Amino acid sequence: DALAAYDRAIQLQPDYSWAINGKGIVLEHLGRYEEALACYQQAGQLADSYVWHCWYNQGNVLALMGRYQEALAMLERVTRAVPHHAPSWARMGSALRNLKRLDEALQAYRQATRLDPDYAWAWNEQGLTLEALGRPDEALRAYRRASASAPDDAYYHYQQADLLTQMGHYTTALDELEKAIRLDNSSARTWAKYGQVLRRLGRQDEALRAYTRAIELDANYGWAWNGRGLTLSALGQHEEALASFRKASEVEDQDVW
């Protein structure tokens, strides 16, 4: 496998920084973050022209480990060395957002999208930051840019729908959720959100089917069970509603009701 191949390359040439860095990438994908970090650090000590790649990878894995301050320091180092690298600015924005430094995060994400106007993930993260700053209209524009840059990614349609629902724009939210479902009909979260919007539009029978589909996909989705209970109650099916509410209280909650 890939890990064994990198190990063999390093055994043959112990100072082969490219292979050590590659081994770190494999370990990161396997969720073995401490080992990945050690590889990136070792590769960074040995590399020359592409040392910033090793710094970038260190920043990524440190963020995955929840060590955001250290991740930020490493990513700032990258942006000083290669200021044209959009992913480094975006990852720096993510670290800043997790540190609750929202205004700085927004500036970092904006720099990422200036460098790469089609960077969907950075647009989405910009939207999340703007939401946290209480600027929903700007957040919605950012989510729409994300979706325009990656129209086949269901997640970005969901993000728009979630915010539109909060803003009370249910018909438009429904359109985005239907796009998301056409692209990926296996997301329990999307089906549950679809049920919520249909319920708020008074389309209770359709809402019930959507919530039921969400539960079929994830039987432990407490938020969907609760929504199903609300819908059954609106339909006058109180015994079944009570059973759904009880089920919601038994399983792990996944969202705010």
mmCIF file of N, CA and C in Angstrom, residues 55-167:
data_model
loop_
_atom_site.group_PDB
_atom_site.id
_atom_site.type_symbol
_atom_site.label_atom_id
_atom_site.label_comp_id
_atom_site.label_asym_id
_atom_site.label_seq_id
_atom_site.Cartn_x
_atom_site.Cartn_y
_atom_site.Cartn_z
ATOM 1 N N TRP A 55 5.316 23.197 5.790
ATOM 2 C CA TRP A 55 4.709 24.101 6.778
ATOM 3 C C TRP A 55 3.185 24.117 6.629
ATOM 4 N N TYR A 56 2.735 24.173 5.369
ATOM 5 C CA TYR A 56 1.293 24.175 5.108
ATOM 6 C C TYR A 56 0.647 22.903 5.658
ATOM 7 N N ASN A 57 1.274 21.762 5.405
ATOM 8 C CA ASN A 57 0.734 20.501 5.900
ATOM 9 C C ASN A 57 0.731 20.459 7.425
ATOM 10 N N GLN A 58 1.764 21.024 8.037
ATOM 11 C CA GLN A 58 1.778 21.107 9.505
ATOM 12 C C GLN A 58 0.600 21.941 9.994
ATOM 13 N N GLY A 59 0.371 23.080 9.354
ATOM 14 C CA GLY A 59 -0.754 23.927 9.749
ATOM 15 C C GLY A 59 -2.080 23.199 9.635
ATOM 16 N N ASN A 60 -2.255 22.451 8.553
ATOM 17 C CA ASN A 60 -3.488 21.692 8.350
ATOM 18 C C ASN A 60 -3.722 20.689 9.460
ATOM 19 N N VAL A 61 -2.699 19.886 9.734
ATOM 20 C CA VAL A 61 -2.899 18.794 10.703
ATOM 21 C C VAL A 61 -3.011 19.341 12.122
ATOM 22 N N LEU A 62 -2.315 20.424 12.420
ATOM 23 C CA LEU A 62 -2.465 21.046 13.736
ATOM 24 C C LEU A 62 -3.903 21.532 13.939
ATOM 25 N N ALA A 63 -4.495 22.079 12.883
ATOM 26 C CA ALA A 63 -5.891 22.514 12.973
ATOM 27 C C ALA A 63 -6.816 21.321 13.194
ATOM 28 N N LEU A 64 -6.553 20.219 12.505
ATOM 29 C CA LEU A 64 -7.362 19.009 12.690
ATOM 30 C C LEU A 64 -7.264 18.485 14.118
ATOM 31 N N MET A 65 -6.145 18.749 14.762
ATOM 32 C CA MET A 65 -5.929 18.327 16.142
ATOM 33 C C MET A 65 -6.491 19.332 17.145
ATOM 34 N N GLY A 66 -7.063 20.427 16.646
ATOM 35 C CA GLY A 66 -7.617 21.441 17.522
ATOM 36 C C GLY A 66 -6.572 22.375 18.109
ATOM 37 N N ARG A 67 -5.372 22.351 17.570
ATOM 38 C CA ARG A 67 -4.285 23.208 18.067
ATOM 39 C C ARG A 67 -4.206 24.443 17.163
ATOM 40 N N TYR A 68 -5.227 25.293 17.286
ATOM 41 C CA TYR A 68 -5.429 26.358 16.319
ATOM 42 C C TYR A 68 -4.369 27.454 16.409
ATOM 43 N N GLN A 69 -3.896 27.765 17.596
ATOM 44 C CA GLN A 69 -2.888 28.813 17.721
ATOM 45 C C GLN A 69 -1.590 28.396 17.030
ATOM 46 N N GLU A 70 -1.204 27.138 17.209
ATOM 47 C CA GLU A 70 -0.001 26.639 16.540
ATOM 48 C C GLU A 70 -0.219 26.565 15.030
ATOM 49 N N ALA A 71 -1.411 26.143 14.634
ATOM 50 C CA ALA A 71 -1.734 26.087 13.202
ATOM 51 C C ALA A 71 -1.634 27.470 12.583
ATOM 52 N N LEU A 72 -2.172 28.460 13.285
ATOM 53 C CA LEU A 72 -2.142 29.836 12.781
ATOM 54 C C LEU A 72 -0.704 30.309 12.586
ATOM 55 N N ALA A 73 0.159 30.038 13.554
ATOM 56 C CA ALA A 73 1.553 30.473 13.442
ATOM 57 C C ALA A 73 2.221 29.855 12.220
ATOM 58 N N MET A 74 1.940 28.584 11.964
ATOM 59 C CA MET A 74 2.553 27.911 10.819
ATOM 60 C C MET A 74 1.994 28.454 9.505
ATOM 61 N N LEU A 75 0.696 28.687 9.448
ATOM 62 C CA LEU A 75 0.082 29.180 8.216
ATOM 63 C C LEU A 75 0.477 30.622 7.923
ATOM 64 N N GLU A 76 0.662 31.423 8.966
ATOM 65 C CA GLU A 76 1.179 32.785 8.751
ATOM 66 C C GLU A 76 2.576 32.731 8.143
ATOM 67 N N ARG A 77 3.338 31.751 8.559
ATOM 68 C CA ARG A 77 4.681 31.558 8.003
ATOM 69 C C ARG A 77 4.599 31.261 6.507
ATOM 70 N N VAL A 78 3.626 30.443 6.133
ATOM 71 C CA VAL A 78 3.453 30.099 4.717
ATOM 72 C C VAL A 78 3.052 31.333 3.916
ATOM 73 N N THR A 79 2.081 32.109 4.433
ATOM 74 C CA THR A 79 1.607 33.264 3.660
ATOM 75 C C THR A 79 2.693 34.320 3.494
ATOM 76 N N ARG A 80 3.640 34.376 4.435
ATOM 77 C CA ARG A 80 4.775 35.292 4.256
ATOM 78 C C ARG A 80 5.716 34.783 3.162
ATOM 79 N N ALA A 81 5.886 33.465 3.104
ATOM 80 C CA ALA A 81 6.812 32.881 2.131
ATOM 81 C C ALA A 81 6.221 32.844 0.721
ATOM 82 N N VAL A 82 4.941 32.505 0.627
ATOM 83 C CA VAL A 82 4.270 32.399 -0.680
ATOM 84 C C VAL A 82 2.901 33.088 -0.586
ATOM 85 N N PRO A 83 2.877 34.408 -0.635
ATOM 86 C CA PRO A 83 1.623 35.142 -0.424
ATOM 87 C C PRO A 83 0.563 34.912 -1.491
ATOM 88 N N HIS A 84 0.928 34.252 -2.591
ATOM 89 C CA HIS A 84 -0.024 33.993 -3.670
ATOM 90 C C HIS A 84 -0.764 32.667 -3.491
ATOM 91 N N HIS A 85 -0.499 31.916 -2.419
ATOM 92 C CA HIS A 85 -1.083 30.585 -2.228
ATOM 93 C C HIS A 85 -2.441 30.703 -1.528
ATOM 94 N N ALA A 86 -3.510 30.640 -2.318
ATOM 95 C CA ALA A 86 -4.857 30.859 -1.780
ATOM 96 C C ALA A 86 -5.238 29.868 -0.676
ATOM 97 N N PRO A 87 -4.940 28.554 -0.811
ATOM 98 C CA PRO A 87 -5.340 27.633 0.267
ATOM 99 C C PRO A 87 -4.743 27.976 1.626
ATOM 100 N N SER A 88 -3.545 28.541 1.645
ATOM 101 C CA SER A 88 -2.950 28.911 2.925
ATOM 102 C C SER A 88 -3.736 30.036 3.593
ATOM 103 N N TRP A 89 -4.181 31.006 2.798
ATOM 104 C CA TRP A 89 -5.002 32.090 3.351
ATOM 105 C C TRP A 89 -6.334 31.543 3.859
ATOM 106 N N ALA A 90 -6.919 30.604 3.113
ATOM 107 C CA ALA A 90 -8.200 30.028 3.535
ATOM 108 C C ALA A 90 -8.044 29.226 4.818
ATOM 109 N N ARG A 91 -6.984 28.421 4.904
ATOM 110 C CA ARG A 91 -6.762 27.639 6.130
ATOM 111 C C ARG A 91 -6.437 28.556 7.308
ATOM 112 N N MET A 92 -5.755 29.637 7.036
ATOM 113 C CA MET A 92 -5.486 30.605 8.089
ATOM 114 C C MET A 92 -6.805 31.211 8.578
ATOM 115 N N GLY A 93 -7.702 31.496 7.649
ATOM 116 C CA GLY A 93 -9.018 31.990 8.026
ATOM 117 C C GLY A 93 -9.750 31.004 8.923
ATOM 118 N N SER A 94 -9.641 29.719 8.607
ATOM 119 C CA SER A 94 -10.305 28.698 9.413
ATOM 120 C C SER A 94 -9.748 28.667 10.831
ATOM 121 N N ALA A 95 -8.425 28.752 10.945
ATOM 122 C CA ALA A 95 -7.815 28.772 12.281
ATOM 123 C C ALA A 95 -8.278 29.994 13.064
ATOM 124 N N LEU A 96 -8.310 31.145 12.404
ATOM 125 C CA LEU A 96 -8.750 32.377 13.064
ATOM 126 C C LEU A 96 -10.218 32.283 13.478
ATOM 127 N N ARG A 97 -11.038 31.679 12.618
ATOM 128 C CA ARG A 97 -12.461 31.545 12.958
ATOM 129 C C ARG A 97 -12.641 30.655 14.178
ATOM 130 N N ASN A 98 -11.871 29.586 14.251
ATOM 131 C CA ASN A 98 -11.957 28.701 15.410
ATOM 132 C C ASN A 98 -11.430 29.361 16.676
ATOM 133 N N LEU A 99 -10.565 30.351 16.503
ATOM 134 C CA LEU A 99 -10.074 31.118 17.641
ATOM 135 C C LEU A 99 -10.984 32.301 17.971
ATOM 136 N N LYS A 100 -12.126 32.397 17.262
ATOM 137 C CA LYS A 100 -13.122 33.462 17.458
ATOM 138 C C LYS A 100 -12.597 34.841 17.058
ATOM 139 N N ARG A 101 -11.581 34.869 16.218
ATOM 140 C CA ARG A 101 -11.059 36.142 15.716
ATOM 141 C C ARG A 101 -11.701 36.380 14.345
ATOM 142 N N LEU A 102 -12.984 36.714 14.384
ATOM 143 C CA LEU A 102 -13.812 36.653 13.187
ATOM 144 C C LEU A 102 -13.463 37.704 12.149
ATOM 145 N N ASP A 103 -13.173 38.922 12.570
ATOM 146 C CA ASP A 103 -12.848 39.960 11.593
ATOM 147 C C ASP A 103 -11.566 39.614 10.838
ATOM 148 N N GLU A 104 -10.579 39.091 11.558
ATOM 149 C CA GLU A 104 -9.336 38.677 10.907
ATOM 150 C C GLU A 104 -9.573 37.474 10.000
ATOM 151 N N ALA A 105 -10.434 36.550 10.444
ATOM 152 C CA ALA A 105 -10.769 35.385 9.621
ATOM 153 C C ALA A 105 -11.390 35.825 8.308
ATOM 154 N N LEU A 106 -12.306 36.779 8.391
ATOM 155 C CA LEU A 106 -12.968 37.273 7.183
ATOM 156 C C LEU A 106 -11.960 37.855 6.208
ATOM 157 N N GLN A 107 -10.996 38.621 6.713
ATOM 158 C CA GLN A 107 -9.980 39.196 5.835
ATOM 159 C C GLN A 107 -9.136 38.109 5.168
ATOM 160 N N ALA A 108 -8.825 37.056 5.920
ATOM 161 C CA ALA A 108 -8.033 35.961 5.344
ATOM 162 C C ALA A 108 -8.809 35.235 4.254
ATOM 163 N N TYR A 109 -10.085 34.949 4.509
ATOM 164 C CA TYR A 109 -10.904 34.294 3.491
ATOM 165 C C TYR A 109 -11.052 35.173 2.254
ATOM 166 N N ARG A 110 -11.192 36.476 2.463
ATOM 167 C CA ARG A 110 -11.323 37.379 1.315
ATOM 168 C C ARG A 110 -10.052 37.418 0.486
ATOM 169 N N GLN A 111 -8.913 37.345 1.145
ATOM 170 C CA GLN A 111 -7.663 37.281 0.398
ATOM 171 C C GLN A 111 -7.600 35.997 -0.425
ATOM 172 N N ALA A 112 -8.077 34.881 0.157
ATOM 173 C CA ALA A 112 -8.094 33.604 -0.571
ATOM 174 C C ALA A 112 -8.955 33.697 -1.823
ATOM 175 N N THR A 113 -10.130 34.318 -1.715
ATOM 176 C CA THR A 113 -11.010 34.408 -2.880
ATOM 177 C C THR A 113 -10.569 35.480 -3.863
ATOM 178 N N ARG A 114 -9.804 36.461 -3.402
ATOM 179 C CA ARG A 114 -9.195 37.406 -4.353
ATOM 180 C C ARG A 114 -8.169 36.678 -5.217
ATOM 181 N N LEU A 115 -7.395 35.807 -4.594
ATOM 182 C CA LEU A 115 -6.372 35.065 -5.319
ATOM 183 C C LEU A 115 -6.978 33.984 -6.208
ATOM 184 N N ASP A 116 -8.082 33.398 -5.752
ATOM 185 C CA ASP A 116 -8.753 32.345 -6.518
ATOM 186 C C ASP A 116 -10.264 32.587 -6.435
ATOM 187 N N PRO A 117 -10.813 33.332 -7.383
ATOM 188 C CA PRO A 117 -12.244 33.685 -7.311
ATOM 189 C C PRO A 117 -13.196 32.496 -7.396
ATOM 190 N N ASP A 118 -12.706 31.337 -7.796
ATOM 191 C CA ASP A 118 -13.560 30.149 -7.891
ATOM 192 C C ASP A 118 -13.321 29.167 -6.751
ATOM 193 N N TYR A 119 -12.771 29.641 -5.664
ATOM 194 C CA TYR A 119 -12.424 28.798 -4.527
ATOM 195 C C TYR A 119 -13.679 28.600 -3.658
ATOM 196 N N ALA A 120 -14.448 27.563 -3.980
ATOM 197 C CA ALA A 120 -15.756 27.367 -3.358
ATOM 198 C C ALA A 120 -15.667 27.226 -1.840
ATOM 199 N N TRP A 121 -14.708 26.443 -1.359
ATOM 200 C CA TRP A 121 -14.598 26.222 0.084
ATOM 201 C C TRP A 121 -14.331 27.527 0.824
ATOM 202 N N ALA A 122 -13.489 28.367 0.252
ATOM 203 C CA ALA A 122 -13.192 29.648 0.896
ATOM 204 C C ALA A 122 -14.414 30.560 0.902
ATOM 205 N N TRP A 123 -15.193 30.544 -0.178
ATOM 206 C CA TRP A 123 -16.432 31.324 -0.196
ATOM 207 C C TRP A 123 -17.394 30.822 0.877
ATOM 208 N N ASN A 124 -17.492 29.499 1.009
ATOM 209 C CA ASN A 124 -18.391 28.934 2.022
ATOM 210 C C ASN A 124 -17.952 29.326 3.427
ATOM 211 N N GLU A 125 -16.653 29.227 3.692
ATOM 212 C CA GLU A 125 -16.142 29.587 5.010
ATOM 213 C C GLU A 125 -16.336 31.086 5.284
ATOM 214 N N GLN A 126 -16.227 31.867 4.225
ATOM 215 C CA GLN A 126 -16.504 33.297 4.364
ATOM 216 C C GLN A 126 -17.961 33.503 4.784
ATOM 217 N N GLY A 127 -18.858 32.712 4.191
ATOM 218 C CA GLY A 127 -20.263 32.792 4.570
ATOM 219 C C GLY A 127 -20.489 32.436 6.030
ATOM 220 N N LEU A 128 -19.848 31.378 6.499
ATOM 221 C CA LEU A 128 -19.981 30.986 7.902
ATOM 222 C C LEU A 128 -19.507 32.097 8.833
ATOM 223 N N THR A 129 -18.418 32.750 8.442
ATOM 224 C CA THR A 129 -17.875 33.831 9.262
ATOM 225 C C THR A 129 -18.812 35.026 9.287
ATOM 226 N N LEU A 130 -19.359 35.369 8.135
ATOM 227 C CA LEU A 130 -20.300 36.484 8.060
ATOM 228 C C LEU A 130 -21.571 36.189 8.863
ATOM 229 N N GLU A 131 -22.016 34.929 8.828
ATOM 230 C CA GLU A 131 -23.158 34.559 9.679
ATOM 231 C C GLU A 131 -22.831 34.800 11.148
ATOM 232 N N ALA A 132 -21.642 34.351 11.559
ATOM 233 C CA ALA A 132 -21.240 34.508 12.961
ATOM 234 C C ALA A 132 -21.123 35.977 13.346
ATOM 235 N N LEU A 133 -20.829 36.835 12.365
ATOM 236 C CA LEU A 133 -20.735 38.274 12.602
ATOM 237 C C LEU A 133 -22.092 38.959 12.535
ATOM 238 N N GLY A 134 -23.150 38.188 12.282
ATOM 239 C CA GLY A 134 -24.486 38.773 12.211
ATOM 240 C C GLY A 134 -24.762 39.524 10.937
ATOM 241 N N ARG A 135 -24.156 39.061 9.832
ATOM 242 C CA ARG A 135 -24.339 39.736 8.544
ATOM 243 C C ARG A 135 -24.913 38.743 7.528
ATOM 244 N N PRO A 136 -26.200 38.365 7.697
ATOM 245 C CA PRO A 136 -26.760 37.268 6.900
ATOM 246 C C PRO A 136 -26.853 37.544 5.403
ATOM 247 N N ASP A 137 -27.136 38.776 5.016
ATOM 248 C CA ASP A 137 -27.253 39.062 3.580
ATOM 249 C C ASP A 137 -25.913 38.848 2.871
ATOM 250 N N GLU A 138 -24.836 39.316 3.497
ATOM 251 C CA GLU A 138 -23.510 39.098 2.920
ATOM 252 C C GLU A 138 -23.143 37.620 2.947
ATOM 253 N N ALA A 139 -23.536 36.935 4.021
ATOM 254 C CA ALA A 139 -23.264 35.501 4.121
ATOM 255 C C ALA A 139 -23.944 34.756 2.978
ATOM 256 N N LEU A 140 -25.186 35.124 2.699
ATOM 257 C CA LEU A 140 -25.923 34.459 1.624
ATOM 258 C C LEU A 140 -25.236 34.678 0.286
ATOM 259 N N ARG A 141 -24.722 35.883 0.049
ATOM 260 C CA ARG A 141 -24.003 36.140 -1.205
ATOM 261 C C ARG A 141 -22.751 35.258 -1.295
ATOM 262 N N ALA A 142 -22.074 35.077 -0.172
ATOM 263 C CA ALA A 142 -20.880 34.234 -0.169
ATOM 264 C C ALA A 142 -21.244 32.776 -0.456
ATOM 265 N N TYR A 143 -22.319 32.291 0.154
ATOM 266 C CA TYR A 143 -22.752 30.914 -0.109
ATOM 267 C C TYR A 143 -23.139 30.736 -1.581
ATOM 268 N N ARG A 144 -23.753 31.758 -2.153
ATOM 269 C CA ARG A 144 -24.132 31.666 -3.565
ATOM 270 C C ARG A 144 -22.897 31.631 -4.464
ATOM 271 N N ARG A 145 -21.858 32.369 -4.079
ATOM 272 C CA ARG A 145 -20.606 32.297 -4.845
ATOM 273 C C ARG A 145 -19.981 30.913 -4.731
ATOM 274 N N ALA A 146 -20.073 30.318 -3.548
ATOM 275 C CA ALA A 146 -19.552 28.960 -3.374
ATOM 276 C C ALA A 146 -20.288 27.993 -4.282
ATOM 277 N N SER A 147 -21.598 28.094 -4.293
ATOM 278 C CA SER A 147 -22.413 27.203 -5.110
ATOM 279 C C SER A 147 -22.177 27.433 -6.600
ATOM 280 N N ALA A 148 -21.983 28.689 -6.998
ATOM 281 C CA ALA A 148 -21.700 28.990 -8.406
ATOM 282 C C ALA A 148 -20.353 28.415 -8.822
ATOM 283 N N SER A 149 -19.402 28.377 -7.892
ATOM 284 C CA SER A 149 -18.068 27.850 -8.197
ATOM 285 C C SER A 149 -18.040 26.326 -8.212
ATOM 286 N N ALA A 150 -18.965 25.705 -7.468
ATOM 287 C CA ALA A 150 -19.023 24.233 -7.422
ATOM 288 C C ALA A 150 -20.484 23.811 -7.483
ATOM 289 N N PRO A 151 -21.127 23.977 -8.654
ATOM 290 C CA PRO A 151 -22.576 23.764 -8.751
ATOM 291 C C PRO A 151 -23.014 22.326 -8.516
ATOM 292 N N ASP A 152 -22.097 21.380 -8.622
ATOM 293 C CA ASP A 152 -22.455 19.976 -8.426
ATOM 294 C C ASP A 152 -22.204 19.492 -7.008
ATOM 295 N N ASP A 153 -21.888 20.401 -6.115
ATOM 296 C CA ASP A 153 -21.658 20.033 -4.718
ATOM 297 C C ASP A 153 -22.924 20.344 -3.917
ATOM 298 N N ALA A 154 -23.582 19.300 -3.447
ATOM 299 C CA ALA A 154 -24.851 19.459 -2.733
ATOM 300 C C ALA A 154 -24.697 20.280 -1.457
ATOM 301 N N TYR A 155 -23.540 20.192 -0.832
ATOM 302 C CA TYR A 155 -23.332 20.863 0.454
ATOM 303 C C TYR A 155 -23.553 22.366 0.358
ATOM 304 N N TYR A 156 -23.094 22.975 -0.723
ATOM 305 C CA TYR A 156 -23.213 24.420 -0.835
ATOM 306 C C TYR A 156 -24.661 24.860 -1.062
ATOM 307 N N HIS A 157 -25.457 24.024 -1.696
ATOM 308 C CA HIS A 157 -26.886 24.310 -1.812
ATOM 309 C C HIS A 157 -27.543 24.196 -0.428
ATOM 310 N N TYR A 158 -27.117 23.194 0.328
ATOM 311 C CA TYR A 158 -27.651 23.052 1.690
ATOM 312 C C TYR A 158 -27.335 24.281 2.537
ATOM 313 N N GLN A 159 -26.114 24.763 2.437
ATOM 314 C CA GLN A 159 -25.725 25.925 3.232
ATOM 315 C C GLN A 159 -26.629 27.131 2.932
ATOM 316 N N GLN A 160 -26.893 27.347 1.660
ATOM 317 C CA GLN A 160 -27.809 28.432 1.295
ATOM 318 C C GLN A 160 -29.179 28.211 1.917
ATOM 319 N N ALA A 161 -29.672 26.976 1.802
ATOM 320 C CA ALA A 161 -31.010 26.664 2.301
ATOM 321 C C ALA A 161 -31.112 26.866 3.804
ATOM 322 N N ASP A 162 -30.081 26.483 4.518
ATOM 323 C CA ASP A 162 -30.091 26.612 5.972
ATOM 324 C C ASP A 162 -30.230 28.081 6.377
ATOM 325 N N LEU A 163 -29.440 28.933 5.743
ATOM 326 C CA LEU A 163 -29.519 30.361 6.064
ATOM 327 C C LEU A 163 -30.843 30.961 5.597
ATOM 328 N N LEU A 164 -31.295 30.596 4.407
ATOM 329 C CA LEU A 164 -32.573 31.102 3.902
ATOM 330 C C LEU A 164 -33.721 30.724 4.843
ATOM 331 N N THR A 165 -33.634 29.522 5.422
ATOM 332 C CA THR A 165 -34.657 29.095 6.379
ATOM 333 C C THR A 165 -34.638 29.985 7.608
ATOM 334 N N GLN A 166 -33.441 30.273 8.110
ATOM 335 C CA GLN A 166 -33.317 31.163 9.271
ATOM 336 C C GLN A 166 -33.878 32.554 8.967
ATOM 337 N N MET A 167 -33.741 32.969 7.714
ATOM 338 C CA MET A 167 -34.210 34.292 7.304
ATOM 339 C C MET A 167 -35.707 34.300 6.963
#
